[in-house]
Amino acid sequence: MKARVVVTLKNGVLDPQGNAIEGALDALSFQGIQSVRQGKVFDVELDTDDADEARKTLTAICEKLLANTVIEDFEINL
Amino acid sequence: MKARVVVTLKNGVLDPQGNAIEGALDALSFQGIQSVRQGKVFDVELDTDDADEARKTLTAICEKLLANTVIEDFEINL
């Protein structure tokens, strides 16, 4: 089965990439953007078709490799 | 309003970051992962509350700044 994992910075953590994008949008004269925050997305293909098992595996993978849980949150979408 | 933009590599485009993650998962003895592809996610806050206008602005931003449409696809979720 396919799953999408989204890793985003926690609220309050500085996001220099997002700030750079806001600056670039200003420079390109885009109006009406209040804020931009950047994160990462991972499209994972798993052998299993069992949603519970997939969620368990992906949670372990996020905690161990994909996300830094001190400063980042992760979401698993199956 | 808030919107989430997801930028992913098109099918067939090599993804060295995704391959590195697959290698790391192997090294960490995670089983049952067929493939991983990495993309980017942008959480954007817009002034407007009009979905059509937001979609139009975000499409322009993606085409001009956030995505390289030769090798990347983008999705806008409002």
mmCIF file of C-alpha atoms in Angstrom:
data_model
loop_
_atom_site.group_PDB
_atom_site.id
_atom_site.type_symbol
_atom_site.label_atom_id
_atom_site.label_comp_id
_atom_site.label_asym_id
_atom_site.label_seq_id
_atom_site.Cartn_x
_atom_site.Cartn_y
_atom_site.Cartn_z
ATOM 1 C CA MET A 1 0.000 0.000 0.000
ATOM 2 C CA LYS A 2 0.979 3.618 -0.471
ATOM 3 C CA ALA A 3 1.312 6.129 2.330
ATOM 4 C CA ARG A 4 2.255 9.777 2.546
ATOM 5 C CA VAL A 5 4.205 11.098 5.511
ATOM 6 C CA VAL A 6 4.347 14.857 6.064
ATOM 7 C CA VAL A 7 7.004 16.291 8.383
ATOM 8 C CA THR A 8 6.582 19.930 9.418
ATOM 9 C CA LEU A 9 8.347 22.190 11.884
ATOM 10 C CA LYS A 10 6.533 22.643 15.196
ATOM 11 C CA ASN A 11 4.925 26.013 15.851
ATOM 12 C CA GLY A 12 7.440 28.449 17.251
ATOM 13 C CA VAL A 13 10.447 26.837 15.562
ATOM 14 C CA LEU A 14 12.184 29.278 13.241
ATOM 15 C CA ASP A 15 11.885 28.424 9.549
ATOM 16 C CA PRO A 16 14.588 30.209 7.530
ATOM 17 C CA GLN A 17 13.555 28.420 4.310
ATOM 18 C CA GLY A 18 9.984 29.630 4.725
ATOM 19 C CA ASN A 19 11.229 33.155 5.404
ATOM 20 C CA ALA A 20 13.401 33.067 2.291
ATOM 21 C CA ILE A 21 10.351 32.061 0.237
ATOM 22 C CA GLU A 22 8.322 34.936 1.731
ATOM 23 C CA GLY A 23 11.138 37.297 0.738
ATOM 24 C CA ALA A 24 11.279 35.878 -2.779
ATOM 25 C CA LEU A 25 7.493 36.212 -3.170
ATOM 26 C CA ASP A 26 7.773 39.865 -2.123
ATOM 27 C CA ALA A 27 10.548 40.398 -4.651
ATOM 28 C CA LEU A 28 8.372 38.781 -7.344
ATOM 29 C CA SER A 29 5.499 41.154 -6.345
ATOM 30 C CA PHE A 30 3.113 38.457 -5.163
ATOM 31 C CA GLN A 31 0.560 40.056 -2.837
ATOM 32 C CA GLY A 32 -1.637 38.637 -0.110
ATOM 33 C CA ILE A 33 0.689 36.000 1.344
ATOM 34 C CA GLN A 34 0.837 36.148 5.127
ATOM 35 C CA SER A 35 3.309 33.385 5.815
ATOM 36 C CA VAL A 36 4.996 30.337 4.316
ATOM 37 C CA ARG A 37 6.426 27.395 6.225
ATOM 38 C CA GLN A 38 8.306 24.624 4.504
ATOM 39 C CA GLY A 39 8.240 20.938 5.374
ATOM 40 C CA LYS A 40 9.053 17.595 3.841
ATOM 41 C CA VAL A 41 6.863 14.939 2.323
ATOM 42 C CA PHE A 42 7.695 11.267 1.853
ATOM 43 C CA ASP A 43 5.703 8.966 -0.430
ATOM 44 C CA VAL A 44 6.327 5.478 0.888
ATOM 45 C CA GLU A 45 5.292 2.214 -0.707
ATOM 46 C CA LEU A 46 4.903 -0.623 1.771
ATOM 47 C CA ASP A 47 4.590 -4.381 1.235
ATOM 48 C CA THR A 48 1.753 -4.718 3.730
ATOM 49 C CA ASP A 49 -1.916 -3.945 3.019
ATOM 50 C CA ASP A 50 -2.796 -3.798 6.712
ATOM 51 C CA ALA A 51 -3.366 -0.171 7.751
ATOM 52 C CA ASP A 52 -2.560 -0.753 11.425
ATOM 53 C CA GLU A 53 0.703 -2.477 10.647
ATOM 54 C CA ALA A 54 1.627 0.215 8.117
ATOM 55 C CA ARG A 55 0.905 2.968 10.621
ATOM 56 C CA LYS A 56 3.042 1.212 13.254
ATOM 57 C CA THR A 57 5.982 0.778 10.865
ATOM 58 C CA LEU A 58 5.745 4.363 9.607
ATOM 59 C CA THR A 59 5.566 5.791 13.129
ATOM 60 C CA ALA A 60 8.756 3.925 14.017
ATOM 61 C CA ILE A 61 10.451 5.125 10.813
ATOM 62 C CA CYS A 62 9.435 8.734 11.481
ATOM 63 C CA GLU A 63 10.669 8.650 15.058
ATOM 64 C CA LYS A 64 13.947 7.017 14.123
ATOM 65 C CA LEU A 65 14.832 8.552 10.760
ATOM 66 C CA LEU A 66 12.486 10.935 8.992
ATOM 67 C CA ALA A 67 11.570 13.456 11.691
ATOM 68 C CA ASN A 68 13.463 15.162 14.471
ATOM 69 C CA THR A 69 10.673 14.967 17.037
ATOM 70 C CA VAL A 70 12.233 17.686 19.191
ATOM 71 C CA ILE A 71 11.464 20.333 16.572
ATOM 72 C CA GLU A 72 9.239 18.546 14.040
ATOM 73 C CA ASP A 73 5.776 17.004 13.924
ATOM 74 C CA PHE A 74 4.809 14.226 11.553
ATOM 75 C CA GLU A 75 1.504 13.145 10.036
ATOM 76 C CA ILE A 76 0.841 9.759 8.432
ATOM 77 C CA ASN A 77 -1.793 9.581 5.692
ATOM 78 C CA LEU A 78 -2.681 6.098 4.454
ATOM 79 C CA MET B 1 -7.100 31.044 4.634
ATOM 80 C CA LYS B 2 -4.567 28.252 4.930
ATOM 81 C CA ALA B 3 -3.408 26.100 2.070
ATOM 82 C CA ARG B 4 -0.971 23.246 1.691
ATOM 83 C CA VAL B 5 1.085 22.870 -1.467
ATOM 84 C CA VAL B 6 2.844 19.560 -2.116
ATOM 85 C CA VAL B 7 5.636 19.412 -4.698
ATOM 86 C CA THR B 8 6.790 15.949 -5.781
ATOM 87 C CA LEU B 9 9.150 14.659 -8.429
ATOM 88 C CA LYS B 10 7.439 13.391 -11.577
ATOM 89 C CA ASN B 11 7.457 9.636 -12.170
ATOM 90 C CA GLY B 12 10.644 8.560 -13.852
ATOM 91 C CA VAL B 13 12.750 11.370 -12.404
ATOM 92 C CA LEU B 14 15.598 9.996 -10.285
ATOM 93 C CA ASP B 15 15.284 10.712 -6.569
ATOM 94 C CA PRO B 16 18.666 10.351 -4.845
ATOM 95 C CA GLN B 17 17.249 11.569 -1.501
ATOM 96 C CA GLY B 18 14.560 8.890 -1.609
ATOM 97 C CA ASN B 19 17.181 6.267 -2.470
ATOM 98 C CA ALA B 20 19.352 7.391 0.440
ATOM 99 C CA ILE B 21 16.380 6.968 2.784
ATOM 100 C CA GLU B 22 15.727 3.466 1.416
ATOM 101 C CA GLY B 23 19.373 2.633 2.095
ATOM 102 C CA ALA B 24 19.176 4.039 5.620
ATOM 103 C CA LEU B 25 15.998 2.044 6.346
ATOM 104 C CA ASP B 26 17.779 -1.113 5.204
ATOM 105 C CA ALA B 27 20.723 -0.283 7.446
ATOM 106 C CA LEU B 28 18.309 0.246 10.367
ATOM 107 C CA SER B 29 16.736 -3.176 9.587
ATOM 108 C CA PHE B 30 13.279 -1.855 8.680
ATOM 109 C CA GLN B 31 11.521 -4.486 6.563
ATOM 110 C CA GLY B 32 8.679 -4.253 4.075
ATOM 111 C CA ILE B 33 9.449 -0.887 2.477
ATOM 112 C CA GLN B 34 9.295 -1.043 -1.309
ATOM 113 C CA SER B 35 10.209 2.532 -2.163
ATOM 114 C CA VAL B 36 10.485 6.038 -0.765
ATOM 115 C CA ARG B 37 10.260 9.261 -2.746
ATOM 116 C CA GLN B 38 10.866 12.628 -1.131
ATOM 117 C CA GLY B 39 9.077 15.860 -1.910
ATOM 118 C CA LYS B 40 8.464 19.263 -0.387
ATOM 119 C CA VAL B 41 5.459 20.694 1.382
ATOM 120 C CA PHE B 42 4.608 24.363 1.854
ATOM 121 C CA ASP B 43 2.018 25.573 4.351
ATOM 122 C CA VAL B 44 0.889 28.946 3.064
ATOM 123 C CA GLU B 45 -1.347 31.443 4.817
ATOM 124 C CA LEU B 46 -3.179 33.763 2.441
ATOM 125 C CA ASP B 47 -5.081 36.980 3.082
ATOM 126 C CA THR B 48 -7.984 35.968 0.858
ATOM 127 C CA ASP B 49 -10.828 33.655 1.875
ATOM 128 C CA ASP B 50 -11.903 33.054 -1.717
ATOM 129 C CA ALA B 51 -10.883 29.535 -2.777
ATOM 130 C CA ASP B 52 -10.758 30.330 -6.505
ATOM 131 C CA GLU B 53 -8.545 33.355 -5.980
ATOM 132 C CA ALA B 54 -6.280 31.414 -3.598
ATOM 133 C CA ARG B 55 -5.934 28.566 -6.090
ATOM 134 C CA LYS B 56 -5.053 31.026 -8.856
ATOM 135 C CA THR B 57 -2.418 32.787 -6.746
ATOM 136 C CA LEU B 58 -0.910 29.499 -5.546
ATOM 137 C CA THR B 59 -0.755 28.064 -9.059
ATOM 138 C CA ALA B 60 1.179 31.149 -10.202
ATOM 139 C CA ILE B 61 3.510 30.896 -7.186
ATOM 140 C CA CYS B 62 4.154 27.204 -7.838
ATOM 141 C CA GLU B 63 4.892 27.746 -11.506
ATOM 142 C CA LYS B 64 7.167 30.701 -10.834
ATOM 143 C CA LEU B 65 8.941 29.800 -7.609
ATOM 144 C CA LEU B 66 8.077 26.646 -5.692
ATOM 145 C CA ALA B 67 8.139 23.938 -8.348
ATOM 146 C CA ASN B 68 10.344 23.186 -11.328
ATOM 147 C CA THR B 69 7.537 22.066 -13.629
ATOM 148 C CA VAL B 70 9.939 20.278 -15.980
ATOM 149 C CA ILE B 71 10.676 17.620 -13.354
ATOM 150 C CA GLU B 72 8.126 18.273 -10.583
ATOM 151 C CA ASP B 73 4.357 18.111 -10.126
ATOM 152 C CA PHE B 74 2.480 20.220 -7.617
ATOM 153 C CA GLU B 75 -0.820 19.748 -5.776
ATOM 154 C CA ILE B 76 -2.771 22.511 -4.041
ATOM 155 C CA ASN B 77 -4.956 21.557 -1.068
ATOM 156 C CA LEU B 78 -7.168 24.303 0.319
#
